[in-house]
Amino acid sequence: MNSFFQKCQKWFKKILGAVWGLWNIFRNFLQEQYNKNIYTRVIFTNVTVFALGLIILTILSSFAVRQVTYAQIQQEMLRKAKRVNFALLQQKDRNWILYSNDADDPSKARQELMKFLADSFDSKITVFDMEGNITDTSEEQELVPGSKVDKKFVEMLKKGGNTARIFDGETEQPIFIAVFPMGNTNDSIERGIMLESKPSNYDLVSNTIRSYLIIGGMILLIIVIFISIHLATQISKPISQLATTMAEVSRGSYILSTDDKDLDEINVLAEQLNKLAERLQQLQAESQKIEEEKTRLFSEISHEIRTPLTSVQGFVEAIRDGMVQDELLMKKYLDTIYTQTLHISRLVDDLLIISRLESGNISVEKLPVDLSTLTQNIVTTMESLASNKNTSIIVQRAEKALVIGDVDRMEQIIKNLIKNAIEATENGTIRVSVVVQQDNVLLTVEDNGIGIAPDDLPHIWERFYRAKNQRRSYAQEEGSGLGLVIVKKLVELQDGKIDVKSKLGKGTTFTVTFPSYTQE
């Protein structure tokens, strides 16, 4: 016996496990379909909500119909009880003989009258006294002495009558009962009339209403499904188009559709995506430009460094192989090697400065600087360099010209400008002036050297650019080609600006403007 129960328990566990597994599969399937896309989510949500709403509406409708029907039946039962009482009052003085076939038997006459009224009002009629004893009934069987009604009906009678609803213990069908005092309303209550009825058409009405609700709900469900499909299509279609467009953007195409969609939210999203695509296009163009600039910069750096290195390598190989025996020639070779290594060193230093300037890693101190005194001191240190080219430097400066800036960076700016003027001028004059004009201080470096051609003038701020008339062989000492680039960035870093004017064969003038500083 125990083994039989153990086997049943095992089979029950297996069946329960199989059912649970099927339920998990079905649940996962529903979740997968629900989360698949907006289209399925809208349809699934609408259908589910409508189905739940229909079920709740059917339950509430059945309950409401039941309550309303019960209330109507109870009111109808109370009206029937009043009419039965009225009918009995009409027979009170006639000893219940009106409808009797045997006038000699009053009890039989009452019985037939009760049956007639019961058939007329489709209800069981019972007459009882204040003690609950049944005195008359419409039932065909003989009245058993001592038969009583339930005490609650007596209490209802004492309160002036009312209606009640009970359920048959066998059929579970509702039985409607109405209790009403027998006699005139002015008389004291001695007896009561109780009507019992089992409405046979209630279930039919309830089932009919439920059937109508189900049929109407199915029709509405089909309509909801079609509406949901249309709505989901209207929502998912433009989103799918936007997804396709973004896929095109990811492949490098930045041409987006500008057609207006049906939904404002989709239009807003499309507009934002258009802006994003434009921004991506700009970033790609900037990135491409930066990449081209980087490639060009590496090429220029390689060229600038390779040329002096080639020269140094050639001279070193010649000296190492013993090809140079003359002492004067040896000294010339060594001077050239030294000059080219200095050039490479300056080039590397300038590249580091440019890199730090462009990355923002150079900071300047904003302190009052007397530009007039600083310029005079720098000119004094560079007069010897100018005299080597038989060039004189003339300084015209204000007594005091205060600006806000970094003294080291200011010195670097002035030195580079004067040095460029010296390199471009031979047997000439360089004029350096510092002038205070209202809110600005002007630093001017003017030479009467070889000048710059109009075609070259827009390019002098580019890295490694040299005017055609200033290009020379690397056998001579020359700049890195980054001096003016550094000067411009340092000027802008200190809230200044720089301008240049030049005529070929007449000379060049650089003008730097800084905001003046006043103690007020």
Coordinates of N, CA and C in Angstrom, one line a residue, residues 67-234:
Q67 N -28.5 42.2 -9.0 CA -29.0 43.1 -7.9 C -30.3 43.8 -8.3
V68 N -30.2 44.3 -9.6 CA -31.4 45.1 -10.0 C -32.6 44.1 -10.2
T69 N -32.3 42.9 -10.7 CA -33.4 42.0 -10.9 C -34.0 41.6 -9.6
Y70 N -33.1 41.3 -8.6 CA -33.6 40.9 -7.3 C -34.4 42.0 -6.7
A71 N -34.0 43.3 -6.8 CA -34.7 44.4 -6.2 C -36.1 44.5 -6.9
Q72 N -36.1 44.3 -8.2 CA -37.4 44.4 -8.9 C -38.4 43.3 -8.5
I73 N -37.8 42.0 -8.4 CA -38.6 40.9 -8.0 C -39.2 41.1 -6.6
Q74 N -38.3 41.6 -5.7 CA -38.7 41.9 -4.3 C -39.8 42.9 -4.2
Q75 N -39.7 44.0 -5.0 CA -40.7 45.0 -5.1 C -42.0 44.4 -5.6
E76 N -41.9 43.6 -6.7 CA -43.0 43.0 -7.3 C -43.7 42.0 -6.3
M77 N -42.9 41.3 -5.5 CA -43.5 40.4 -4.5 C -44.2 41.2 -3.4
L78 N -43.7 42.4 -3.0 CA -44.4 43.2 -2.0 C -45.7 43.7 -2.6
R79 N -45.7 44.1 -3.9 CA -47.0 44.5 -4.5 C -48.0 43.4 -4.6
K80 N -47.5 42.2 -4.9 CA -48.4 41.0 -4.9 C -49.0 40.7 -3.5
A81 N -48.2 40.9 -2.5 CA -48.7 40.6 -1.1 C -49.8 41.6 -0.8
K82 N -49.6 42.9 -1.2 CA -50.6 43.9 -1.0 C -51.9 43.5 -1.7
R83 N -51.8 43.0 -2.9 CA -53.0 42.7 -3.7 C -53.7 41.5 -3.2
V84 N -52.9 40.5 -2.7 CA -53.5 39.3 -2.0 C -54.2 39.8 -0.8
N85 N -53.6 40.7 0.0 CA -54.3 41.2 1.2 C -55.6 41.9 0.8
F86 N -55.6 42.7 -0.3 CA -56.8 43.3 -0.7 C -57.8 42.4 -1.1
A87 N -57.4 41.3 -1.8 CA -58.4 40.3 -2.3 C -59.0 39.6 -1.1
L88 N -58.2 39.3 -0.1 CA -58.7 38.6 1.1 C -59.6 39.5 1.9
L89 N -59.3 40.8 1.9 CA -60.2 41.7 2.6 C -61.6 41.8 2.0
Q90 N -61.6 41.6 0.7 CA -62.9 41.6 0.0 C -63.8 40.4 0.3
Q91 N -63.1 39.3 0.8 CA -63.8 38.1 1.1 C -64.1 38.0 2.6
K92 N -63.7 38.9 3.4 CA -63.8 38.8 4.8 C -65.2 38.6 5.3
D93 N -66.2 39.4 4.7 CA -67.6 39.3 5.1 C -68.3 38.2 4.4
R94 N -67.7 37.5 3.5 CA -68.4 36.5 2.8 C -68.0 35.1 3.2
N95 N -67.2 35.0 4.3 CA -66.8 33.7 4.9 C -66.1 32.9 3.9
W96 N -65.3 33.5 3.0 CA -64.4 32.8 2.0 C -65.3 31.8 1.1
I97 N -66.5 32.2 0.8 CA -67.4 31.3 0.0 C -67.4 31.7 -1.4
L98 N -66.9 32.8 -1.8 CA -67.1 33.3 -3.2 C -66.6 32.3 -4.2
Y99 N -65.5 31.7 -4.0 CA -64.9 30.8 -5.0 C -65.0 29.4 -4.6
S100 N -65.8 29.1 -3.7 CA -65.9 27.7 -3.2 C -67.0 26.9 -3.9
N101 N -66.8 25.7 -4.2 CA -67.8 24.8 -4.8 C -68.7 24.1 -3.7
D102 N -68.2 24.3 -2.5 CA -68.9 23.6 -1.4 C -69.0 24.7 -0.3
A103 N -70.2 25.3 -0.3 CA -70.4 26.4 0.6 C -70.5 26.0 2.0
D104 N -70.8 24.7 2.2 CA -70.9 24.2 3.6 C -69.6 23.9 4.3
D105 N -68.5 24.0 3.6 CA -67.2 23.7 4.2 C -66.3 25.0 4.1
P106 N -66.3 25.8 5.1 CA -65.5 27.1 5.1 C -64.0 26.9 4.9
S107 N -63.4 25.8 5.5 CA -62.0 25.6 5.3 C -61.6 25.2 3.9
K108 N -62.5 24.5 3.3 CA -62.2 24.1 1.9 C -62.4 25.3 1.0
A109 N -63.4 26.2 1.3 CA -63.5 27.4 0.5 C -62.3 28.3 0.7
R110 N -61.7 28.4 1.9 CA -60.5 29.2 2.0 C -59.3 28.5 1.2
Q111 N -59.3 27.2 1.2 CA -58.2 26.5 0.5 C -58.3 26.8 -1.0
E112 N -59.5 26.7 -1.5 CA -59.7 27.0 -2.9 C -59.3 28.4 -3.3
L113 N -59.7 29.4 -2.4 CA -59.4 30.8 -2.6 C -57.9 31.0 -2.6
M114 N -57.2 30.4 -1.7 CA -55.8 30.5 -1.6 C -55.1 30.0 -2.8
K115 N -55.6 28.8 -3.3 CA -55.0 28.2 -4.5 C -55.2 29.2 -5.7
F116 N -56.5 29.7 -5.8 CA -56.8 30.6 -6.9 C -55.8 31.8 -6.9
L117 N -55.7 32.4 -5.7 CA -54.8 33.6 -5.6 C -53.3 33.2 -5.9
A118 N -52.9 32.0 -5.4 CA -51.5 31.5 -5.7 C -51.3 31.4 -7.1
D119 N -52.3 30.8 -7.8 CA -52.1 30.6 -9.3 C -52.1 32.0 -10.0
S120 N -52.9 32.9 -9.5 CA -53.0 34.2 -10.1 C -51.7 35.0 -10.0
F121 N -51.1 34.9 -8.8 CA -49.9 35.7 -8.6 C -48.6 34.8 -8.7
D122 N -48.8 33.5 -9.1 CA -47.6 32.7 -9.3 C -46.7 32.6 -8.1
S123 N -47.3 32.5 -6.9 CA -46.6 32.5 -5.7 C -47.3 31.5 -4.7
K124 N -46.5 31.0 -3.8 CA -47.1 30.2 -2.7 C -47.5 31.2 -1.6
I125 N -48.7 31.1 -1.1 CA -49.3 32.0 -0.1 C -49.5 31.3 1.2
T126 N -49.1 31.9 2.3 CA -49.2 31.4 3.6 C -49.7 32.5 4.5
V127 N -50.7 32.1 5.3 CA -51.2 33.0 6.3 C -50.8 32.5 7.7
F128 N -50.2 33.4 8.5 CA -49.8 32.9 9.9 C -50.1 34.0 10.9
D129 N -50.2 33.6 12.2 CA -50.5 34.6 13.2 C -49.2 35.1 13.8
M130 N -49.4 35.9 14.9 CA -48.2 36.6 15.5 C -47.3 35.6 16.2
E131 N -47.8 34.4 16.5 CA -47.0 33.4 17.1 C -46.2 32.6 16.1
G132 N -46.5 32.8 14.8 CA -45.8 32.1 13.8 C -46.6 30.8 13.3
N133 N -47.8 30.6 13.9 CA -48.6 29.4 13.5 C -49.2 29.7 12.2
I134 N -49.1 28.7 11.3 CA -49.7 28.8 10.0 C -51.2 28.4 10.1
T135 N -52.0 29.4 9.6 CA -53.5 29.2 9.7 C -54.0 28.7 8.4
D136 N -53.5 29.2 7.3 CA -53.9 28.9 5.9 C -52.7 28.9 5.0
T137 N -52.9 28.0 3.9 CA -51.8 27.9 2.9 C -52.4 27.5 1.6
S138 N -51.7 27.9 0.6 CA -52.2 27.5 -0.8 C -51.7 26.2 -1.2
E139 N -50.9 25.5 -0.4 CA -50.4 24.1 -0.7 C -51.6 23.2 -0.7
E140 N -51.5 22.1 -1.6 CA -52.6 21.2 -1.7 C -52.7 20.2 -0.5
Q141 N -51.5 19.9 0.1 CA -51.6 19.0 1.2 C -52.3 19.6 2.4
E142 N -52.8 18.7 3.3 CA -53.6 19.2 4.4 C -52.6 19.9 5.4
L143 N -53.1 20.9 6.0 CA -52.4 21.7 6.9 C -52.1 20.9 8.2
V144 N -50.8 20.7 8.5 CA -50.5 19.9 9.7 C -50.6 20.8 10.9
P145 N -51.3 20.4 12.0 CA -51.4 21.3 13.2 C -50.1 21.5 13.8
G146 N -49.8 22.7 14.2 CA -48.6 23.1 14.9 C -47.5 23.6 13.9
S147 N -47.8 23.6 12.6 CA -46.9 24.1 11.6 C -46.6 25.6 11.8
K148 N -45.4 26.0 11.8 CA -45.0 27.4 12.0 C -44.0 27.9 10.9
V149 N -44.0 29.2 10.8 CA -43.0 29.8 9.9 C -41.8 30.2 10.7
D150 N -40.8 30.5 10.0 CA -39.5 30.9 10.7 C -39.7 32.2 11.5
K151 N -39.0 32.3 12.6 CA -39.2 33.4 13.5 C -38.8 34.7 12.8
K152 N -37.9 34.7 11.9 CA -37.5 36.0 11.3 C -38.6 36.6 10.5
F153 N -39.5 35.7 10.0 CA -40.7 36.2 9.2 C -41.7 36.9 10.2
V154 N -41.8 36.3 11.4 CA -42.6 37.0 12.4 C -42.1 38.3 12.8
E155 N -40.7 38.4 12.9 CA -40.1 39.7 13.2 C -40.3 40.7 12.1
M156 N -40.3 40.2 10.8 CA -40.6 41.1 9.7 C -42.0 41.6 9.7
L157 N -42.9 40.7 10.2 CA -44.3 41.1 10.3 C -44.5 42.2 11.3
K158 N -43.8 42.0 12.5 CA -44.0 43.0 13.6 C -43.5 44.4 13.1
K159 N -42.5 44.4 12.2 CA -42.0 45.7 11.8 C -42.8 46.3 10.6
G160 N -43.9 45.7 10.3 CA -44.8 46.2 9.3 C -44.6 45.6 7.9
G161 N -43.9 44.5 7.9 CA -43.7 43.8 6.6 C -42.5 44.2 5.8
N162 N -41.9 43.3 5.0 CA -40.7 43.5 4.2 C -40.5 42.4 3.3
T163 N -39.4 42.4 2.5 CA -39.1 41.3 1.6 C -37.8 40.7 2.0
A164 N -37.6 39.5 1.6 CA -36.3 38.8 1.9 C -36.0 37.8 0.8
R165 N -34.7 37.4 0.8 CA -34.2 36.5 -0.3 C -33.5 35.3 0.4
I166 N -33.9 34.1 0.2 CA -33.2 33.0 0.7 C -32.8 32.0 -0.5
F167 N -32.0 31.0 -0.3 CA -31.6 30.1 -1.3 C -32.0 28.7 -1.0
D168 N -32.5 28.0 -2.0 CA -32.9 26.6 -1.8 C -31.7 25.8 -1.5
G169 N -31.8 25.0 -0.4 CA -30.6 24.2 -0.1 C -30.2 23.1 -1.1
E170 N -31.2 22.7 -1.9 CA -30.9 21.6 -2.9 C -30.5 22.2 -4.2
T171 N -31.3 23.1 -4.7 CA -31.0 23.7 -6.0 C -30.2 24.9 -6.0
E172 N -30.0 25.5 -4.9 CA -29.2 26.8 -4.7 C -29.9 27.9 -5.5
Q173 N -31.1 27.8 -5.8 CA -31.9 28.8 -6.6 C -32.4 29.8 -5.5
P174 N -32.5 31.1 -5.9 CA -33.0 32.1 -4.9 C -34.5 31.9 -4.8
I175 N -35.0 32.1 -3.6 CA -36.4 32.1 -3.3 C -36.7 33.5 -2.7
F176 N -37.7 34.2 -3.3 CA -38.0 35.5 -2.9 C -39.3 35.5 -2.0
I177 N -39.2 36.1 -0.9 CA -40.3 36.1 0.1 C -40.8 37.5 0.4
A178 N -42.1 37.7 0.5 CA -42.6 39.0 0.9 C -43.6 38.8 2.0
V179 N -43.4 39.6 3.1 CA -44.3 39.5 4.3 C -45.0 40.8 4.4
F180 N -46.4 40.7 4.6 CA -47.2 41.9 4.7 C -48.3 41.6 5.7
P181 N -48.6 42.7 6.5 CA -49.7 42.5 7.5 C -51.1 42.3 6.8
M182 N -51.8 41.3 7.4 CA -53.1 41.0 6.8 C -54.2 41.9 7.5
G183 N -55.1 42.5 6.7 CA -56.1 43.4 7.2 C -55.9 44.9 6.8
N184 N -56.7 45.7 7.4 CA -56.6 47.1 7.1 C -55.3 47.7 7.8
T185 N -54.8 48.8 7.3 CA -53.7 49.4 7.9 C -53.9 50.0 9.2
N186 N -55.2 50.4 9.4 CA -55.6 51.0 10.7 C -55.8 50.0 11.8
D187 N -56.0 48.7 11.4 CA -56.2 47.6 12.4 C -54.9 47.2 13.0
S188 N -54.9 46.7 14.2 CA -53.7 46.1 14.8 C -53.4 44.8 14.1
I189 N -52.1 44.5 14.1 CA -51.6 43.3 13.3 C -51.9 42.1 14.1
E190 N -52.7 41.2 13.5 CA -53.0 39.9 14.1 C -52.4 38.8 13.3
R191 N -52.5 39.0 12.0 CA -52.0 37.9 11.1 C -51.1 38.6 10.0
G192 N -50.4 37.7 9.4 CA -49.6 38.2 8.3 C -49.7 37.3 7.0
I193 N -49.4 37.9 5.9 CA -49.5 37.1 4.6 C -48.0 37.0 4.1
M194 N -47.6 35.8 3.8 CA -46.3 35.5 3.3 C -46.4 34.9 1.9
L195 N -45.7 35.6 0.9 CA -45.7 35.1 -0.5 C -44.3 34.6 -0.8
E196 N -44.2 33.4 -1.4 CA -42.9 32.8 -1.8 C -42.9 32.5 -3.3
S197 N -41.8 32.9 -3.9 CA -41.8 32.8 -5.4 C -40.3 32.4 -5.8
K198 N -40.3 31.4 -6.8 CA -39.0 31.0 -7.4 C -39.0 31.5 -8.8
P199 N -38.5 32.6 -9.2 CA -38.5 33.1 -10.6 C -37.8 32.2 -11.5
S200 N -38.4 31.6 -12.4 CA -37.8 30.7 -13.3 C -37.0 31.4 -14.5
N201 N -37.3 32.6 -14.8 CA -36.8 33.3 -15.9 C -35.5 34.1 -15.6
Y202 N -35.1 34.1 -14.3 CA -33.9 34.9 -13.9 C -32.7 34.3 -14.6
D203 N -32.4 33.0 -14.5 CA -31.2 32.4 -15.1 C -31.2 32.7 -16.6
L204 N -32.4 32.6 -17.2 CA -32.5 32.8 -18.7 C -32.1 34.2 -19.0
V205 N -32.6 35.2 -18.3 CA -32.2 36.6 -18.5 C -30.7 36.8 -18.3
S206 N -30.2 36.2 -17.2 CA -28.8 36.4 -16.8 C -27.9 35.8 -17.9
N207 N -28.3 34.6 -18.3 CA -27.5 34.0 -19.4 C -27.5 34.7 -20.7
T208 N -28.7 35.2 -21.0 CA -28.9 36.0 -22.2 C -28.0 37.3 -22.2
I209 N -28.1 38.0 -21.1 CA -27.3 39.2 -21.0 C -25.8 38.9 -21.1
R210 N -25.4 37.7 -20.4 CA -24.0 37.3 -20.5 C -23.6 37.0 -21.9
S211 N -24.5 36.3 -22.6 CA -24.2 35.9 -24.0 C -24.0 37.2 -24.9
Y212 N -24.9 38.1 -24.7 CA -24.8 39.4 -25.4 C -23.5 40.1 -25.1
L213 N -23.1 40.1 -23.8 CA -21.8 40.7 -23.5 C -20.6 40.0 -24.1
I214 N -20.7 38.7 -24.1 CA -19.5 38.0 -24.7 C -19.5 38.2 -26.2
I215 N -20.6 38.1 -26.9 CA -20.6 38.3 -28.3 C -20.2 39.7 -28.7
G216 N -20.8 40.7 -27.9 CA -20.4 42.1 -28.2 C -18.9 42.3 -27.9
G217 N -18.4 41.7 -26.8 CA -17.0 41.8 -26.4 C -16.1 41.2 -27.5
M218 N -16.5 40.1 -28.1 CA -15.7 39.5 -29.1 C -15.6 40.4 -30.4
I219 N -16.8 41.0 -30.7 CA -16.8 41.9 -31.8 C -15.9 43.1 -31.5
L220 N -16.0 43.7 -30.3 CA -15.2 44.8 -30.0 C -13.7 44.4 -29.9
L221 N -13.4 43.2 -29.5 CA -12.1 42.7 -29.4 C -11.4 42.7 -30.8
I222 N -12.2 42.2 -31.8 CA -11.7 42.2 -33.2 C -11.4 43.7 -33.6
I223 N -12.4 44.6 -33.3 CA -12.2 46.0 -33.7 C -10.9 46.5 -33.0
V224 N -10.8 46.2 -31.7 CA -9.6 46.7 -30.9 C -8.3 46.1 -31.5
I225 N -8.3 44.9 -32.0 CA -7.1 44.3 -32.6 C -6.8 45.1 -33.9
F226 N -7.7 45.3 -34.7 CA -7.5 46.1 -35.9 C -7.0 47.5 -35.6
I227 N -7.6 48.1 -34.6 CA -7.2 49.5 -34.3 C -5.7 49.4 -33.7
S228 N -5.5 48.4 -32.9 CA -4.1 48.3 -32.3 C -3.1 48.1 -33.4
I229 N -3.4 47.2 -34.4 CA -2.5 47.0 -35.5 C -2.2 48.3 -36.2
H230 N -3.3 49.0 -36.5 CA -3.1 50.3 -37.2 C -2.2 51.3 -36.3
L231 N -2.6 51.4 -35.0 CA -1.8 52.3 -34.2 C -0.4 51.9 -34.0
A232 N -0.1 50.5 -33.8 CA 1.2 50.1 -33.7 C 2.0 50.3 -35.0
T233 N 1.4 50.2 -36.1 CA 2.0 50.4 -37.4 C 2.4 51.9 -37.5
Q234 N 1.5 52.8 -37.1 CA 1.7 54.2 -37.2 C 2.9 54.6 -36.3

